[in-house]
Amino acid sequence: MDGTDEFTGESRSLPDWRVLLVGGASGMGKTGVGRALARRYDVPVVEVDDIVEALLAVTLPEHLPQVHFWRTHPQAARQAPESVVERQIAIAEALAPAIEAVVANHVGTDTPVILEGDYILPGPATPEGQVRSVFLHEDDEGQVTANYLRREPQAGPQRHRARVSVLYGRWLAAQARAAGVPVVAPRPWQDLAGRVAETVEDASTRHCSPDHVRSQMMSAAGVPVPR
């Protein structure tokens, strides 16, 4: 699809989606893939972490207790991995309306963007809409531990964190598959961006409209969805 740059007046080719959601747990390669895809499609990347930081800056813990949880309860990160995963899911559900607003804004203003982060929830696949999703999942805890060590060598082996990531990633991957959203294995790293792009470009039946994204997020949060 072609568009015109409002500043230069030059025409440029736009992707046939307006929002590409790249989800998955921490340590799966989302950031690197997001940057590679941004270069491929010539679109910006928005990190969900930035949305979180913005919300933390303009709200108080009593306004959004789930979003503030890791700051108000830093010791909770050392709890059993299963408990940490439950908290991660609760935070993702609390962030759903904010992510939905960003998605709707880019669709409404016809400005393509890649949105990546740990707290993106899978939406059900649908052939309509301009929002596509792909999730990354690595199920090998040893590999995720190595990923963290490569990225943060000063912290040493982060086995507990890797365990949390794998468990949370399994939950996200299961939710994605149930919704018909593609799940891609990160390895081999060398062609990951290409495989994700191919998946996105070929999966015309795996689009997610903003209404469907909202419906899935509300359902995950236990909120009745209007019919």
PDB file of C-alpha atoms in Angstrom:
ATOM      1  CA  MET A   1       0.000   0.000   0.000  1.00  0.00           C
ATOM      2  CA  ASP A   2       1.328   3.463  -0.922  1.00  0.00           C
ATOM      3  CA  GLY A   3       1.274   6.612   1.179  1.00  0.00           C
ATOM      4  CA  THR A   4       2.651  10.153   0.962  1.00  0.00           C
ATOM      5  CA  ASP A   5       5.101  11.668   3.432  1.00  0.00           C
ATOM      6  CA  GLU A   6       3.365  14.784   4.792  1.00  0.00           C
ATOM      7  CA  PHE A   7       6.675  16.677   5.096  1.00  0.00           C
ATOM      8  CA  THR A   8       8.529  15.739   1.901  1.00  0.00           C
ATOM      9  CA  GLY A   9       5.533  14.989  -0.319  1.00  0.00           C
ATOM     10  CA  GLU A  10       7.318  11.853  -1.484  1.00  0.00           C
ATOM     11  CA  SER A  11       5.358   8.645  -1.935  1.00  0.00           C
ATOM     12  CA  ARG A  12       6.423   5.624   0.073  1.00  0.00           C
ATOM     13  CA  SER A  13       5.259   2.084   0.345  1.00  0.00           C
ATOM     14  CA  LEU A  14       3.322   1.330   3.534  1.00  0.00           C
ATOM     15  CA  PRO A  15       2.806  -2.134   5.016  1.00  0.00           C
ATOM     16  CA  ASP A  16      -0.727  -3.477   4.627  1.00  0.00           C
ATOM     17  CA  TRP A  17      -1.097  -3.398   8.412  1.00  0.00           C
ATOM     18  CA  ARG A  18      -1.113  -0.376  10.696  1.00  0.00           C
ATOM     19  CA  VAL A  19      -0.052  -2.024  13.952  1.00  0.00           C
ATOM     20  CA  LEU A  20       2.239  -5.016  14.312  1.00  0.00           C
ATOM     21  CA  LEU A  21       2.213  -6.439  17.844  1.00  0.00           C
ATOM     22  CA  VAL A  22       5.324  -8.416  18.808  1.00  0.00           C
ATOM     23  CA  GLY A  23       4.677 -10.189  22.103  1.00  0.00           C
ATOM     24  CA  GLY A  24       6.344 -12.767  24.308  1.00  0.00           C
ATOM     25  CA  ALA A  25       8.066 -13.013  27.656  1.00  0.00           C
ATOM     26  CA  SER A  26      11.303 -11.285  28.581  1.00  0.00           C
ATOM     27  CA  GLY A  27      14.499 -12.636  27.070  1.00  0.00           C
ATOM     28  CA  MET A  28      12.904 -13.983  23.881  1.00  0.00           C
ATOM     29  CA  GLY A  29      14.421 -11.499  21.401  1.00  0.00           C
ATOM     30  CA  LYS A  30      11.478  -9.135  20.926  1.00  0.00           C
ATOM     31  CA  THR A  31      13.525  -5.922  21.062  1.00  0.00           C
ATOM     32  CA  GLY A  32      16.009  -7.051  18.432  1.00  0.00           C
ATOM     33  CA  VAL A  33      13.270  -8.328  16.157  1.00  0.00           C
ATOM     34  CA  GLY A  34      11.275  -5.133  16.614  1.00  0.00           C
ATOM     35  CA  ARG A  35      14.231  -3.020  15.523  1.00  0.00           C
ATOM     36  CA  ALA A  36      14.961  -5.244  12.543  1.00  0.00           C
ATOM     37  CA  LEU A  37      11.322  -5.128  11.434  1.00  0.00           C
ATOM     38  CA  ALA A  38      11.274  -1.353  11.898  1.00  0.00           C
ATOM     39  CA  ARG A  39      14.154  -1.091   9.415  1.00  0.00           C
ATOM     40  CA  ARG A  40      12.480  -3.532   7.052  1.00  0.00           C
ATOM     41  CA  TYR A  41       9.160  -1.679   6.963  1.00  0.00           C
ATOM     42  CA  ASP A  42      10.488   1.834   7.672  1.00  0.00           C
ATOM     43  CA  VAL A  43       8.151   2.350  10.637  1.00  0.00           C
ATOM     44  CA  PRO A  44       8.808   3.319  14.274  1.00  0.00           C
ATOM     45  CA  VAL A  45       8.808   0.996  17.274  1.00  0.00           C
ATOM     46  CA  VAL A  46       6.917   1.683  20.501  1.00  0.00           C
ATOM     47  CA  GLU A  47       7.975  -0.338  23.542  1.00  0.00           C
ATOM     48  CA  VAL A  48       5.308  -1.263  26.069  1.00  0.00           C
ATOM     49  CA  ASP A  49       7.903  -0.478  28.755  1.00  0.00           C
ATOM     50  CA  ASP A  50       7.643   3.172  27.686  1.00  0.00           C
ATOM     51  CA  ILE A  51       3.868   3.066  28.159  1.00  0.00           C
ATOM     52  CA  VAL A  52       4.421   1.615  31.631  1.00  0.00           C
ATOM     53  CA  GLU A  53       6.909   4.350  32.536  1.00  0.00           C
ATOM     54  CA  ALA A  54       4.490   7.036  31.336  1.00  0.00           C
ATOM     55  CA  LEU A  55       1.677   5.601  33.447  1.00  0.00           C
ATOM     56  CA  LEU A  56       3.944   5.339  36.493  1.00  0.00           C
ATOM     57  CA  ALA A  57       4.867   9.004  36.069  1.00  0.00           C
ATOM     58  CA  VAL A  58       1.304  10.330  35.977  1.00  0.00           C
ATOM     59  CA  THR A  59      -0.525   7.998  38.381  1.00  0.00           C
ATOM     60  CA  LEU A  60      -0.295   6.958  42.013  1.00  0.00           C
ATOM     61  CA  PRO A  61      -0.242   3.368  43.312  1.00  0.00           C
ATOM     62  CA  GLU A  62      -3.816   3.713  44.531  1.00  0.00           C
ATOM     63  CA  HIS A  63      -4.890   4.608  40.978  1.00  0.00           C
ATOM     64  CA  LEU A  64      -3.211   1.676  39.212  1.00  0.00           C
ATOM     65  CA  PRO A  65      -1.988  -0.717  41.915  1.00  0.00           C
ATOM     66  CA  GLN A  66      -1.159  -3.528  39.492  1.00  0.00           C
ATOM     67  CA  VAL A  67       0.944  -1.290  37.239  1.00  0.00           C
ATOM     68  CA  HIS A  68       2.841   0.074  40.275  1.00  0.00           C
ATOM     69  CA  PHE A  69       3.209  -3.359  41.872  1.00  0.00           C
ATOM     70  CA  TRP A  70       6.891  -4.041  41.167  1.00  0.00           C
ATOM     71  CA  ARG A  71       7.818  -0.625  42.569  1.00  0.00           C
ATOM     72  CA  THR A  72       5.682  -0.961  45.675  1.00  0.00           C
ATOM     73  CA  HIS A  73       6.568  -4.616  46.250  1.00  0.00           C
ATOM     74  CA  PRO A  74      10.094  -5.144  44.829  1.00  0.00           C
ATOM     75  CA  GLN A  75      10.659  -8.169  47.070  1.00  0.00           C
ATOM     76  CA  ALA A  76       7.809 -10.016  45.322  1.00  0.00           C
ATOM     77  CA  ALA A  77      10.079 -10.613  42.323  1.00  0.00           C
ATOM     78  CA  ARG A  78      11.888 -13.220  44.454  1.00  0.00           C
ATOM     79  CA  GLN A  79       8.758 -15.256  45.137  1.00  0.00           C
ATOM     80  CA  ALA A  80       8.129 -18.668  43.561  1.00  0.00           C
ATOM     81  CA  PRO A  81       8.185 -18.397  39.762  1.00  0.00           C
ATOM     82  CA  GLU A  82       4.541 -19.444  39.518  1.00  0.00           C
ATOM     83  CA  SER A  83       3.521 -16.565  41.803  1.00  0.00           C
ATOM     84  CA  VAL A  84       5.549 -14.074  39.780  1.00  0.00           C
ATOM     85  CA  VAL A  85       3.888 -15.297  36.596  1.00  0.00           C
ATOM     86  CA  GLU A  86       0.451 -14.766  38.110  1.00  0.00           C
ATOM     87  CA  ARG A  87       1.468 -11.206  38.892  1.00  0.00           C
ATOM     88  CA  GLN A  88       2.790 -10.668  35.369  1.00  0.00           C
ATOM     89  CA  ILE A  89      -0.555 -11.768  33.947  1.00  0.00           C
ATOM     90  CA  ALA A  90      -2.425  -9.426  36.295  1.00  0.00           C
ATOM     91  CA  ILE A  91      -0.233  -6.505  35.222  1.00  0.00           C
ATOM     92  CA  ALA A  92      -0.743  -7.329  31.542  1.00  0.00           C
ATOM     93  CA  GLU A  93      -4.492  -7.322  32.069  1.00  0.00           C
ATOM     94  CA  ALA A  94      -4.304  -3.961  33.877  1.00  0.00           C
ATOM     95  CA  LEU A  95      -2.284  -2.475  31.011  1.00  0.00           C
ATOM     96  CA  ALA A  96      -4.676  -3.746  28.330  1.00  0.00           C
ATOM     97  CA  PRO A  97      -6.717  -0.513  28.019  1.00  0.00           C
ATOM     98  CA  ALA A  98      -3.553   1.595  27.590  1.00  0.00           C
ATOM     99  CA  ILE A  99      -2.175  -0.713  24.905  1.00  0.00           C
ATOM    100  CA  GLU A 100      -5.565  -0.790  23.228  1.00  0.00           C
ATOM    101  CA  ALA A 101      -5.590   3.027  23.124  1.00  0.00           C
ATOM    102  CA  VAL A 102      -2.202   3.129  21.389  1.00  0.00           C
ATOM    103  CA  VAL A 103      -3.362   0.513  18.872  1.00  0.00           C
ATOM    104  CA  ALA A 104      -6.602   2.373  18.145  1.00  0.00           C
ATOM    105  CA  ASN A 105      -4.749   5.679  17.742  1.00  0.00           C
ATOM    106  CA  HIS A 106      -2.383   4.318  15.108  1.00  0.00           C
ATOM    107  CA  VAL A 107      -5.173   2.605  13.205  1.00  0.00           C
ATOM    108  CA  GLY A 108      -7.335   5.727  13.385  1.00  0.00           C
ATOM    109  CA  THR A 109      -4.565   8.062  12.232  1.00  0.00           C
ATOM    110  CA  ASP A 110      -3.302   5.638   9.560  1.00  0.00           C
ATOM    111  CA  THR A 111       0.247   5.693  10.960  1.00  0.00           C
ATOM    112  CA  PRO A 112       1.999   2.307  10.982  1.00  0.00           C
ATOM    113  CA  VAL A 113       3.882   1.275  14.102  1.00  0.00           C
ATOM    114  CA  ILE A 114       5.441  -1.807  15.656  1.00  0.00           C
ATOM    115  CA  LEU A 115       4.464  -2.316  19.296  1.00  0.00           C
ATOM    116  CA  GLU A 116       6.558  -4.769  21.300  1.00  0.00           C
ATOM    117  CA  GLY A 117       6.650  -5.859  24.899  1.00  0.00           C
ATOM    118  CA  ASP A 118       6.161  -8.462  27.606  1.00  0.00           C
ATOM    119  CA  TYR A 119       2.705  -7.240  28.550  1.00  0.00           C
ATOM    120  CA  ILE A 120       0.982  -7.580  25.186  1.00  0.00           C
ATOM    121  CA  LEU A 121      -1.853 -10.104  25.343  1.00  0.00           C
ATOM    122  CA  PRO A 122      -2.865 -12.178  22.316  1.00  0.00           C
ATOM    123  CA  GLY A 123      -6.044 -11.152  20.531  1.00  0.00           C
ATOM    124  CA  PRO A 124      -8.164 -13.627  18.528  1.00  0.00           C
ATOM    125  CA  ALA A 125      -7.250 -14.021  14.866  1.00  0.00           C
ATOM    126  CA  THR A 126      -9.651 -12.516  12.344  1.00  0.00           C
ATOM    127  CA  PRO A 127      -9.369 -11.904   8.589  1.00  0.00           C
ATOM    128  CA  GLU A 128     -10.470  -8.270   9.055  1.00  0.00           C
ATOM    129  CA  GLY A 129      -8.632  -5.297  10.495  1.00  0.00           C
ATOM    130  CA  GLN A 130      -5.238  -3.674  10.263  1.00  0.00           C
ATOM    131  CA  VAL A 131      -3.595  -5.084  13.387  1.00  0.00           C
ATOM    132  CA  ARG A 132      -1.415  -8.189  13.257  1.00  0.00           C
ATOM    133  CA  SER A 133       0.233 -10.101  16.043  1.00  0.00           C
ATOM    134  CA  VAL A 134       3.096 -12.517  16.424  1.00  0.00           C
ATOM    135  CA  PHE A 135       4.503 -14.006  19.626  1.00  0.00           C
ATOM    136  CA  LEU A 136       8.009 -15.296  20.301  1.00  0.00           C
ATOM    137  CA  HIS A 137       8.608 -18.197  22.662  1.00  0.00           C
ATOM    138  CA  GLU A 138      11.761 -20.010  23.742  1.00  0.00           C
ATOM    139  CA  ASP A 139      10.991 -23.004  25.982  1.00  0.00           C
ATOM    140  CA  ASP A 140      14.578 -23.845  26.963  1.00  0.00           C
ATOM    141  CA  GLU A 141      15.360 -22.313  30.367  1.00  0.00           C
ATOM    142  CA  GLY A 142      19.077 -22.792  29.819  1.00  0.00           C
ATOM    143  CA  GLN A 143      18.897 -20.806  26.596  1.00  0.00           C
ATOM    144  CA  VAL A 144      16.928 -17.994  28.248  1.00  0.00           C
ATOM    145  CA  THR A 145      19.462 -17.922  31.094  1.00  0.00           C
ATOM    146  CA  ALA A 146      22.225 -17.619  28.478  1.00  0.00           C
ATOM    147  CA  ASN A 147      20.289 -14.825  26.751  1.00  0.00           C
ATOM    148  CA  TYR A 148      20.151 -12.840  29.995  1.00  0.00           C
ATOM    149  CA  LEU A 149      23.821 -13.509  30.721  1.00  0.00           C
ATOM    150  CA  ARG A 150      24.777 -12.234  27.277  1.00  0.00           C
ATOM    151  CA  ARG A 151      22.628  -9.131  27.705  1.00  0.00           C
ATOM    152  CA  GLU A 152      23.420  -8.441  31.377  1.00  0.00           C
ATOM    153  CA  PRO A 153      26.759 -10.141  32.182  1.00  0.00           C
ATOM    154  CA  GLN A 154      27.233  -8.097  35.347  1.00  0.00           C
ATOM    155  CA  ALA A 155      24.164  -9.786  36.913  1.00  0.00           C
ATOM    156  CA  GLY A 156      25.523 -13.326  36.536  1.00  0.00           C
ATOM    157  CA  PRO A 157      23.260 -16.293  35.695  1.00  0.00           C
ATOM    158  CA  GLN A 158      19.628 -15.296  36.306  1.00  0.00           C
ATOM    159  CA  ARG A 159      18.054 -18.730  36.558  1.00  0.00           C
ATOM    160  CA  HIS A 160      15.023 -17.668  38.587  1.00  0.00           C
ATOM    161  CA  ARG A 161      14.242 -14.914  36.110  1.00  0.00           C
ATOM    162  CA  ALA A 162      14.675 -17.348  33.214  1.00  0.00           C
ATOM    163  CA  ARG A 163      12.264 -19.788  34.861  1.00  0.00           C
ATOM    164  CA  VAL A 164       9.690 -17.009  35.232  1.00  0.00           C
ATOM    165  CA  SER A 165      10.120 -16.031  31.586  1.00  0.00           C
ATOM    166  CA  VAL A 166       9.667 -19.562  30.307  1.00  0.00           C
ATOM    167  CA  LEU A 167       6.546 -20.137  32.408  1.00  0.00           C
ATOM    168  CA  TYR A 168       5.029 -16.784  31.445  1.00  0.00           C
ATOM    169  CA  GLY A 169       6.030 -17.394  27.835  1.00  0.00           C
ATOM    170  CA  ARG A 170       4.296 -20.764  27.850  1.00  0.00           C
ATOM    171  CA  TRP A 171       1.116 -19.122  29.088  1.00  0.00           C
ATOM    172  CA  LEU A 172       1.300 -16.412  26.431  1.00  0.00           C
ATOM    173  CA  ALA A 173       2.060 -18.953  23.700  1.00  0.00           C
ATOM    174  CA  ALA A 174      -0.887 -21.117  24.750  1.00  0.00           C
ATOM    175  CA  GLN A 175      -3.182 -18.080  24.716  1.00  0.00           C
ATOM    176  CA  ALA A 176      -1.865 -17.063  21.305  1.00  0.00           C
ATOM    177  CA  ARG A 177      -2.319 -20.499  19.764  1.00  0.00           C
ATOM    178  CA  ALA A 178      -5.843 -20.729  21.180  1.00  0.00           C
ATOM    179  CA  ALA A 179      -6.621 -17.394  19.537  1.00  0.00           C
ATOM    180  CA  GLY A 180      -5.066 -18.415  16.217  1.00  0.00           C
ATOM    181  CA  VAL A 181      -2.148 -16.001  16.588  1.00  0.00           C
ATOM    182  CA  PRO A 182       1.202 -17.306  15.271  1.00  0.00           C
ATOM    183  CA  VAL A 183       3.964 -18.268  17.699  1.00  0.00           C
ATOM    184  CA  VAL A 184       7.535 -18.237  16.380  1.00  0.00           C
ATOM    185  CA  ALA A 185      10.579 -19.930  17.931  1.00  0.00           C
ATOM    186  CA  PRO A 186      13.459 -17.429  18.304  1.00  0.00           C
ATOM    187  CA  ARG A 187      16.194 -19.823  17.207  1.00  0.00           C
ATOM    188  CA  PRO A 188      18.005 -19.720  14.879  1.00  0.00           C
ATOM    189  CA  TRP A 189      18.604 -16.050  15.660  1.00  0.00           C
ATOM    190  CA  GLN A 190      20.166 -15.258  12.297  1.00  0.00           C
ATOM    191  CA  ASP A 191      16.913 -15.476  10.354  1.00  0.00           C
ATOM    192  CA  LEU A 192      14.431 -14.659  13.129  1.00  0.00           C
ATOM    193  CA  ALA A 193      13.422 -11.249  11.747  1.00  0.00           C
ATOM    194  CA  GLY A 194      12.914 -12.746   8.310  1.00  0.00           C
ATOM    195  CA  ARG A 195      10.810 -15.595   9.673  1.00  0.00           C
ATOM    196  CA  VAL A 196       8.655 -13.201  11.683  1.00  0.00           C
ATOM    197  CA  ALA A 197       8.168 -10.953   8.643  1.00  0.00           C
ATOM    198  CA  GLU A 198       7.254 -13.938   6.486  1.00  0.00           C
ATOM    199  CA  THR A 199       4.769 -15.110   9.100  1.00  0.00           C
ATOM    200  CA  VAL A 200       3.174 -11.663   9.302  1.00  0.00           C
ATOM    201  CA  GLU A 201       3.029 -11.179   5.541  1.00  0.00           C
ATOM    202  CA  ASP A 202       1.629 -14.627   4.855  1.00  0.00           C
ATOM    203  CA  ALA A 203      -0.882 -14.750   7.700  1.00  0.00           C
ATOM    204  CA  SER A 204      -3.700 -12.745   6.133  1.00  0.00           C
ATOM    205  CA  THR A 205      -6.174 -14.757   8.187  1.00  0.00           C
ATOM    206  CA  ARG A 206      -4.437 -13.855  11.417  1.00  0.00           C
ATOM    207  CA  HIS A 207      -5.260 -10.146  11.564  1.00  0.00           C
ATOM    208  CA  CYS A 208      -6.641  -8.651  14.766  1.00  0.00           C
ATOM    209  CA  SER A 209      -9.008  -5.678  14.647  1.00  0.00           C
ATOM    210  CA  PRO A 210      -8.949  -3.170  17.534  1.00  0.00           C
ATOM    211  CA  ASP A 211     -12.431  -4.309  18.583  1.00  0.00           C
ATOM    212  CA  HIS A 212     -11.237  -7.911  18.728  1.00  0.00           C
ATOM    213  CA  VAL A 213      -8.100  -6.910  20.629  1.00  0.00           C
ATOM    214  CA  ARG A 214     -10.293  -5.085  23.154  1.00  0.00           C
ATOM    215  CA  SER A 215     -12.654  -8.056  23.385  1.00  0.00           C
ATOM    216  CA  GLN A 216      -9.796 -10.479  24.083  1.00  0.00           C
ATOM    217  CA  MET A 217      -8.184  -8.204  26.644  1.00  0.00           C
ATOM    218  CA  MET A 218     -11.486  -7.623  28.430  1.00  0.00           C
ATOM    219  CA  SER A 219     -12.197 -11.344  28.436  1.00  0.00           C
ATOM    220  CA  ALA A 220      -8.764 -12.074  29.874  1.00  0.00           C
ATOM    221  CA  ALA A 221      -9.445  -9.545  32.602  1.00  0.00           C
ATOM    222  CA  GLY A 222     -12.771 -11.137  33.424  1.00  0.00           C
ATOM    223  CA  VAL A 223     -14.754  -8.123  32.238  1.00  0.00           C
ATOM    224  CA  PRO A 224     -18.060  -8.865  30.471  1.00  0.00           C
ATOM    225  CA  VAL A 225     -17.748  -8.119  26.771  1.00  0.00           C
ATOM    226  CA  PRO A 226     -20.707  -6.268  25.177  1.00  0.00           C
ATOM    227  CA  ARG A 227     -22.332  -8.247  22.386  1.00  0.00           C
TER     228      ARG A 227
END
